[in-house]
Amino acid sequence: MFTKPIHIKLFFLAVLIAALLLPLFISDAYMFQVVIMSILFAIATCAMNLIIGFTGQASLAHGAFFGIGAYGVAILTKAGVSFWLALPAAAVMAVLIGLPVGLISLRTRGHYFAIVTLCFGVIMWIVAGNWIELTGGENGIFGIAPPGDILVPLIGRIDFSSQAAQYYLALAFLLLTLWALYRIVYSVFGLTFMAVRNNEALADAVGINTFTTKLISFEAANFIAALAGGLYAIVIGAVSPSAAGYGLTFNFLIYLILGGIATLSGSVIGAFAIPILMESLQFLQDYQLLIFGALLVVVIIYFPMGFVGGLRRLNQIIADRRRRKKSEAVHVSG
Amino acid sequence: MELFLQQVFNGIMFGSTYAIVALGLTLVMGILNIPNFAHGHLYMLGGYVTYFFFATLGLGFWLSLLASMIILGMVGVVMERVVFRPLTGQPPINDFIAAIGSLVFLEAFALAVWGPQGLRITNPYPETFQFLGITMTVQRVLVIVAAAALIVGLHFFMKKTVLGATIEAVAQNREGAMLTGINVNRVSAITFAISTATAALAASFLSPIFMLSPSMGAILGMKAFIIVILGGLGSIPGAILGGYILGLIEALGGGYVSAAYKNVFAFGALILILSIKPTGLFGKKEA
Amino acid sequence: MFLAKSLTKLFDGLAAVQDVSFEIKQGEILAIIGPNGAGKSTLFNMMTGTFKPTSGLVFMDGHNITGLKPYRIVTKGMARTFQTTSLFDQLRVIDNLMIGYKWRTGLGFWNTLLHTPKWKAYQTEAFLRAMEILEFLGLTDKSEFFIPALSQEEQKRLAIGIAMMGKPRMLLLDEPTGGLIQEETDRITRLIQRIRDQGTTVCIIEHKMQMIMGLADRIVVLNYGKKIAEGSPEEIKSNQAVIEAYLGGEVHA
C-alpha cells in the first residue's frame, strides 16, 4: 500500500552509507560541528513537520520544547544525573508541559492555536532568561559534560567525548526519528493526521476524534523536539536562552518550508542544506535572514510544497511527457 | 500613593501605544482575516523611518512623523498586494508562514540598515512638570493625547465617512460587499495602509522615549495579538479597551510584582482566559 | 431504529427547527424534504451531532445520543455525508476510504509505531474493506487517483463510500445528487437503492421532488422549521399543506 519504488530505496541506501562514512572525510572540527548541529536541527524539523506539515496545526512553540529538552538535560546532568536518564526525562518533561498547552490551545480554532503556542514560546524564552537560579539567566548553563561511556555488546565500550561518537549518536537519533515517523505517517493512523489537516469536519464525521489526534501529533512533536534539544546541550556543552527562543522556531520553520512540507525527506534536506549553505556563503552572513525571510514568502506563495514538492512535480511532468510521447508514437505507428 | 499614580500614568501611556497598535491589527484581522504576525515589525520599521527623517535628514519631528506614516502606509499596500493577496483561498497556515517570512525579513532589514545597537531620537519635548505629585514629561503626555485623538478620529472615520462604512461592510460580509459592487481589493489595500500608518504613528511618538532596536517589534506584535484576541477578533472597542487594560496591568504588575516578568503577564493572561473561554473575552460564538 | 423527539433549535432566539419528531424504521428509505430555508440542514445537523439541539432528544436503537459529538455518533452506527461534496482532496481515493474505517480498529499510536500483530490485522482489514467498497462504487480502477482527477459524480459516489466504510446501520445523505444532471442522478439513485438492499437504513435530505418520489418509502416534510406532513409518497403528493408550502411558498415569503 505504502511502498516506495526500488530506485528511491536504493537512493536512500546510498545516502545512508554516505552518512555513515562521513566522519572519515571531515577533518575540520568546526565544519564537523556544523554537520552535527544540522542533524539535530533535522530531528527537530522532522518533528515540526509532524504537527505543522502532516497535521496542519501551526505550532509555534517548537523552539520552546527544544529548549525544554536542552535545559532539562543541562540542569539534570549538572545535578549529577546520568545523561542517559536525563535525556528521556527531559523529553517526558516536554510532554508533560506540552499537555496543558495543548489542552488549552487545541480547543481553540484557526489562528488561536498558532498565537497561543507562539505566546507560550515567548514565555519560555523569557523564563529562560530570567529564572537565574535554575537557568543561569542570560548567561545560561555551561560546562555540560558529554554523555558517560556505555557498553555495547560486540562493539565494546563507547566513549562519547569525541566528535565522531557524538556524530553517530546524533545520526542514530535522526534515523530513529525517521523510522518512527515513517511508520506513523505511512499508515491508516497517519492518514488520520492528514485527514484532520485536510478536512476537519469530515474527519469528525467519519469517527476521528480530531482533538485527540491533534494532541497526539503535538505531543509526539514536542517529545522529539526535546530529544533534539537534549542532544544539543551535550554537543555544544552549553545552553543559553537562544536555545529556547522563538527565533529557533522560525529557523525550523524556514528549514521545513524551504525543504518541503509534509514530506519526510524535505525536512531533512532543509535542515541540512540551509545551515551548510549558510556556512559556505559567509559573505552573505549579514543578509542571511533577509534572504531567507523573502524566500519563505516566495516559496509559500509559489511553491507551497518546497524543494521536495518541486522535485516531485518535476518528476510527474517528465513522466507525463514521456507517457504522452509514447501514446503519440503509438498513434503514429497505428 | 505616588508610586501608584505614577504607575497608572505609565500604564495609560503604554496602553495608548498598545491600543493604537492593536487597533491596526484588529482592522486587518477583522476585514482580511489575515493573522499579520509582522504587525509589530511594521511598527518597528515605522520607528526607524521616523529616525531616518528626523536624525539622518534633519527634518522636524512632526514632518518626520508624517513622512513615516506615508511611507509605512505604502509599505502596507505593497505587503497586502505582494504577500497576502496571492494567498487568498490557501489554507490559513500559509498566511502564518508568509507573515513570519515577512517579519524575519523586516527584522533583518532593520538590522542590515541600522545595526543592532539601540537608537534614540532626541526628545523634541523634554520639559517635565508635576501633576498630582507625579512627574510627567510633555512627550509622554503627548503620546496619551495623540492616541486619544487618533482613536476619536478613527471612530469618526469609520462611522461618518463612506470609506469607513465600506470597510465595515467588507468586514461584516466580504462576499455580500463584493456583490454590491465594492472593490474589495481596494478596500483591503486601504485597510492595510491605515493599519501600518497608525503603527508608524505610535512608533514615532514613542521613539523619543524608548530605544529603537530591530527586535522591539516581536514582543509588541505578539501583545497586539493577545489584545485583539481578548477583545474579540475585529472588534475596535475591544482592541482599545484591551490595549489600555494591558498597559495598566503591565505597569502595575511591573511596579508591584516583578519587573523582570513584566512581559509574561500579558501572555499568561491570554493563556488563562483562553482556557476558560476559548473564543476570547468578547469573542463571538462560533456557530 | 432512529427516533427524533420534539427537536428544537434556536439561533439568537429564532427557531430554525421547532418541535420536530419523527421515526426512521429499520431498512427503509426516509426522505426529509421542504422548501429552501425550511430547516432541513439544521435538523440534519442535530441528528448527526454537529449542532446541539436547544431542546429535544435523539435516540439510536433506544440509546440516547443527544449531544454526542459527531465522531462518537458514528460509533453508534450512524454515518453521514455533506451537502457540498466533502472529501479529503489532498489524498488518494483509497486513503480517503481507509480513514473511514479507522474508528472500527485499534489503530492507535503505539500499535502503529511498534507494528504489533494487531496493527497488521487491522491494517489488512481496513484495506480489504476499502477494496470491497471500491468495487461496490465501481471505482476499483481509480483507487490510486487523487480526488481532483475524479468526475463530479465519482466524487459524490466516493463521499457515500467513505460513509459506508465503517459499516453503518443507518446512512444519512445530505442532497447526494446536488449539482448533477439527470443521468448521473439516476445512477446515484440506483446506488442508494443497492445500499438499502444490503440492509442499511437510509435517510435523505433532498429537494429534487421527482427523484424522492421514486426512491423514498416515507417522506417527512418541513416548512418554516416545523413538520407539516409525514407519509408515503402518494400521501404526500396529495397533501394539501405540502402543495401549499411548495406552490405558495413564494407568495408567503
Short mmCIF file of N, CA and C in Angstrom, two decimals, chain A residues 161-246:
data_model
loop_
_atom_site.label_atom_id
_atom_site.label_comp_id
_atom_site.label_asym_id
_atom_site.label_seq_id
_atom_site.Cartn_x
_atom_site.Cartn_y
_atom_site.Cartn_z
N SER A 161 33.13 11.35 24.16
CA SER A 161 33.76 12.67 24.22
C SER A 161 34.26 13.11 22.85
N SER A 162 34.39 12.17 21.91
CA SER A 162 34.90 12.58 20.58
C SER A 162 33.76 13.08 19.71
N GLN A 163 34.11 13.93 18.77
CA GLN A 163 33.10 14.46 17.85
C GLN A 163 32.46 13.35 17.03
N ALA A 164 33.30 12.40 16.58
CA ALA A 164 32.77 11.32 15.74
C ALA A 164 31.70 10.54 16.49
N ALA A 165 31.96 10.26 17.77
CA ALA A 165 30.99 9.50 18.55
C ALA A 165 29.69 10.29 18.70
N GLN A 166 29.84 11.60 18.92
CA GLN A 166 28.64 12.43 19.06
C GLN A 166 27.88 12.50 17.73
N TYR A 167 28.66 12.50 16.64
CA TYR A 167 28.02 12.50 15.32
C TYR A 167 27.16 11.25 15.16
N TYR A 168 27.75 10.08 15.50
CA TYR A 168 26.98 8.84 15.33
C TYR A 168 25.79 8.80 16.28
N LEU A 169 25.96 9.39 17.45
CA LEU A 169 24.84 9.43 18.39
C LEU A 169 23.69 10.25 17.79
N ALA A 170 24.04 11.42 17.25
CA ALA A 170 23.02 12.27 16.65
C ALA A 170 22.39 11.57 15.45
N LEU A 171 23.23 10.95 14.65
CA LEU A 171 22.73 10.27 13.45
C LEU A 171 21.77 9.15 13.84
N ALA A 172 22.14 8.41 14.91
CA ALA A 172 21.27 7.33 15.36
C ALA A 172 19.90 7.87 15.74
N PHE A 173 19.89 9.01 16.42
CA PHE A 173 18.60 9.59 16.80
C PHE A 173 17.83 10.09 15.59
N LEU A 174 18.53 10.61 14.61
CA LEU A 174 17.84 11.04 13.39
C LEU A 174 17.18 9.85 12.69
N LEU A 175 17.96 8.75 12.60
CA LEU A 175 17.42 7.56 11.94
C LEU A 175 16.22 7.02 12.72
N LEU A 176 16.35 7.05 14.04
CA LEU A 176 15.26 6.57 14.90
C LEU A 176 14.02 7.42 14.68
N THR A 177 14.22 8.74 14.61
CA THR A 177 13.10 9.65 14.38
C THR A 177 12.44 9.37 13.04
N LEU A 178 13.29 9.23 12.00
CA LEU A 178 12.74 8.99 10.67
C LEU A 178 12.00 7.66 10.62
N TRP A 179 12.58 6.68 11.27
CA TRP A 179 11.95 5.35 11.31
C TRP A 179 10.57 5.46 11.97
N ALA A 180 10.52 6.14 13.11
CA ALA A 180 9.24 6.26 13.83
C ALA A 180 8.24 7.06 12.99
N LEU A 181 8.70 8.16 12.42
CA LEU A 181 7.77 8.98 11.65
C LEU A 181 7.30 8.24 10.40
N TYR A 182 8.20 7.49 9.80
CA TYR A 182 7.82 6.72 8.61
C TYR A 182 6.68 5.77 8.96
N ARG A 183 6.85 5.09 10.08
CA ARG A 183 5.81 4.14 10.49
C ARG A 183 4.50 4.84 10.78
N ILE A 184 4.60 5.98 11.48
CA ILE A 184 3.39 6.70 11.87
C ILE A 184 2.69 7.28 10.64
N VAL A 185 3.47 7.96 9.82
CA VAL A 185 2.86 8.73 8.73
C VAL A 185 2.27 7.82 7.66
N TYR A 186 3.00 6.79 7.28
CA TYR A 186 2.50 5.92 6.22
C TYR A 186 1.71 4.76 6.79
N SER A 187 0.55 5.08 7.34
CA SER A 187 -0.30 4.06 7.93
C SER A 187 -1.70 4.65 8.02
N VAL A 188 -2.66 3.81 8.34
CA VAL A 188 -4.02 4.32 8.50
C VAL A 188 -4.05 5.36 9.62
N PHE A 189 -3.30 5.09 10.67
CA PHE A 189 -3.25 6.05 11.78
C PHE A 189 -2.70 7.39 11.30
N GLY A 190 -1.64 7.33 10.49
CA GLY A 190 -1.05 8.56 9.96
C GLY A 190 -2.02 9.30 9.05
N LEU A 191 -2.84 8.52 8.33
CA LEU A 191 -3.83 9.16 7.47
C LEU A 191 -4.78 10.04 8.27
N THR A 192 -5.03 9.66 9.52
CA THR A 192 -5.95 10.48 10.31
C THR A 192 -5.35 11.87 10.55
N PHE A 193 -4.03 11.96 10.68
CA PHE A 193 -3.41 13.29 10.82
C PHE A 193 -3.71 14.14 9.59
N MET A 194 -3.50 13.52 8.43
CA MET A 194 -3.71 14.26 7.18
C MET A 194 -5.19 14.56 6.99
N ALA A 195 -6.04 13.66 7.49
CA ALA A 195 -7.48 13.90 7.40
C ALA A 195 -7.84 15.15 8.19
N VAL A 196 -7.26 15.29 9.38
CA VAL A 196 -7.54 16.46 10.20
C VAL A 196 -7.05 17.72 9.50
N ARG A 197 -5.89 17.64 8.89
CA ARG A 197 -5.34 18.80 8.18
C ARG A 197 -6.23 19.18 7.00
N ASN A 198 -6.69 18.15 6.30
CA ASN A 198 -7.36 18.37 5.02
C ASN A 198 -8.81 18.79 5.17
N ASN A 199 -9.54 18.17 6.10
CA ASN A 199 -10.97 18.44 6.20
C ASN A 199 -11.44 17.99 7.58
N GLU A 200 -11.40 18.93 8.52
CA GLU A 200 -11.66 18.56 9.91
C GLU A 200 -13.10 18.10 10.12
N ALA A 201 -14.04 18.77 9.46
CA ALA A 201 -15.44 18.41 9.65
C ALA A 201 -15.71 16.98 9.16
N LEU A 202 -15.12 16.64 8.02
CA LEU A 202 -15.32 15.29 7.50
C LEU A 202 -14.63 14.26 8.40
N ALA A 203 -13.43 14.59 8.86
CA ALA A 203 -12.71 13.67 9.74
C ALA A 203 -13.58 13.36 10.97
N ASP A 204 -14.17 14.41 11.52
CA ASP A 204 -15.05 14.26 12.67
C ASP A 204 -16.23 13.35 12.31
N ALA A 205 -16.77 13.57 11.13
CA ALA A 205 -17.97 12.83 10.71
C ALA A 205 -17.68 11.36 10.41
N VAL A 206 -16.41 11.00 10.15
CA VAL A 206 -16.13 9.59 9.91
C VAL A 206 -15.51 8.93 11.14
N GLY A 207 -15.69 9.55 12.29
CA GLY A 207 -15.35 8.87 13.52
C GLY A 207 -13.97 9.13 14.06
N ILE A 208 -13.33 10.20 13.59
CA ILE A 208 -12.00 10.51 14.12
C ILE A 208 -12.13 11.59 15.19
N ASN A 209 -11.58 11.32 16.35
CA ASN A 209 -11.56 12.32 17.41
C ASN A 209 -10.46 13.32 17.06
N THR A 210 -10.86 14.41 16.46
CA THR A 210 -9.85 15.32 15.90
C THR A 210 -9.01 15.97 17.00
N PHE A 211 -9.63 16.24 18.13
CA PHE A 211 -8.89 16.86 19.23
C PHE A 211 -7.75 15.94 19.70
N THR A 212 -8.09 14.68 19.95
CA THR A 212 -7.06 13.73 20.40
C THR A 212 -5.98 13.55 19.34
N THR A 213 -6.41 13.47 18.08
CA THR A 213 -5.44 13.29 17.01
C THR A 213 -4.44 14.44 17.00
N LYS A 214 -4.95 15.67 17.13
CA LYS A 214 -4.06 16.83 17.14
C LYS A 214 -3.15 16.80 18.36
N LEU A 215 -3.73 16.40 19.50
CA LEU A 215 -2.95 16.38 20.73
C LEU A 215 -1.81 15.36 20.63
N ILE A 216 -2.11 14.19 20.08
CA ILE A 216 -1.07 13.16 19.93
C ILE A 216 0.04 13.68 19.03
N SER A 217 -0.35 14.29 17.92
CA SER A 217 0.65 14.80 16.99
C SER A 217 1.50 15.88 17.65
N PHE A 218 0.84 16.78 18.36
CA PHE A 218 1.53 17.87 19.05
C PHE A 218 2.53 17.32 20.07
N GLU A 219 2.07 16.34 20.86
CA GLU A 219 2.92 15.80 21.92
C GLU A 219 4.07 14.97 21.35
N ALA A 220 3.80 14.23 20.29
CA ALA A 220 4.88 13.46 19.67
C ALA A 220 5.94 14.42 19.15
N ALA A 221 5.48 15.52 18.56
CA ALA A 221 6.41 16.53 18.04
C ALA A 221 7.22 17.14 19.18
N ASN A 222 6.56 17.42 20.31
CA ASN A 222 7.25 18.01 21.45
C ASN A 222 8.31 17.06 22.00
N PHE A 223 7.94 15.79 22.09
CA PHE A 223 8.86 14.77 22.62
C PHE A 223 10.13 14.73 21.79
N ILE A 224 9.95 14.67 20.48
CA ILE A 224 11.11 14.56 19.58
C ILE A 224 11.93 15.85 19.62
N ALA A 225 11.24 17.00 19.64
CA ALA A 225 11.96 18.27 19.70
C ALA A 225 12.82 18.34 20.95
N ALA A 226 12.28 17.85 22.06
CA ALA A 226 13.03 17.89 23.32
C ALA A 226 14.24 16.94 23.26
N LEU A 227 14.08 15.80 22.59
CA LEU A 227 15.24 14.90 22.42
C LEU A 227 16.34 15.62 21.67
N ALA A 228 15.96 16.30 20.58
CA ALA A 228 16.95 17.04 19.80
C ALA A 228 17.61 18.10 20.67
N GLY A 229 16.81 18.79 21.48
CA GLY A 229 17.35 19.82 22.37
C GLY A 229 18.31 19.24 23.38
N GLY A 230 17.97 18.07 23.93
CA GLY A 230 18.84 17.43 24.91
C GLY A 230 20.18 17.07 24.31
N LEU A 231 20.17 16.58 23.08
CA LEU A 231 21.42 16.25 22.40
C LEU A 231 22.23 17.52 22.14
N TYR A 232 21.51 18.58 21.79
CA TYR A 232 22.16 19.87 21.54
C TYR A 232 22.96 20.30 22.77
N ALA A 233 22.35 20.13 23.95
CA ALA A 233 23.02 20.57 25.17
C ALA A 233 24.38 19.90 25.35
N ILE A 234 24.46 18.60 25.05
CA ILE A 234 25.74 17.92 25.29
C ILE A 234 26.71 18.11 24.12
N VAL A 235 26.20 18.35 22.94
CA VAL A 235 27.10 18.56 21.81
C VAL A 235 27.78 19.92 21.93
N ILE A 236 26.98 20.95 22.25
CA ILE A 236 27.54 22.29 22.41
C ILE A 236 28.26 22.41 23.75
N GLY A 237 27.74 21.69 24.76
CA GLY A 237 28.31 21.79 26.09
C GLY A 237 27.78 22.96 26.88
N ALA A 238 26.83 23.69 26.29
CA ALA A 238 26.26 24.85 26.99
C ALA A 238 24.86 25.13 26.43
N VAL A 239 24.02 25.74 27.26
CA VAL A 239 22.73 26.21 26.74
C VAL A 239 22.53 27.66 27.19
N SER A 240 21.84 28.42 26.35
CA SER A 240 21.50 29.80 26.71
C SER A 240 20.08 30.06 26.20
N PRO A 241 19.45 31.17 26.60
CA PRO A 241 18.05 31.38 26.21
C PRO A 241 17.81 31.27 24.71
N SER A 242 18.83 31.51 23.89
CA SER A 242 18.59 31.42 22.45
C SER A 242 18.27 29.99 22.03
N ALA A 243 18.61 29.00 22.87
CA ALA A 243 18.28 27.61 22.56
C ALA A 243 16.83 27.30 22.89
N ALA A 244 16.13 28.29 23.44
CA ALA A 244 14.71 28.09 23.75
C ALA A 244 13.87 29.19 23.12
N GLY A 245 14.47 29.97 22.26
CA GLY A 245 13.79 31.16 21.76
C GLY A 245 12.87 30.90 20.60
N TYR A 246 12.01 31.90 20.34
CA TYR A 246 11.11 31.74 19.20
C TYR A 246 11.85 31.94 17.89
#
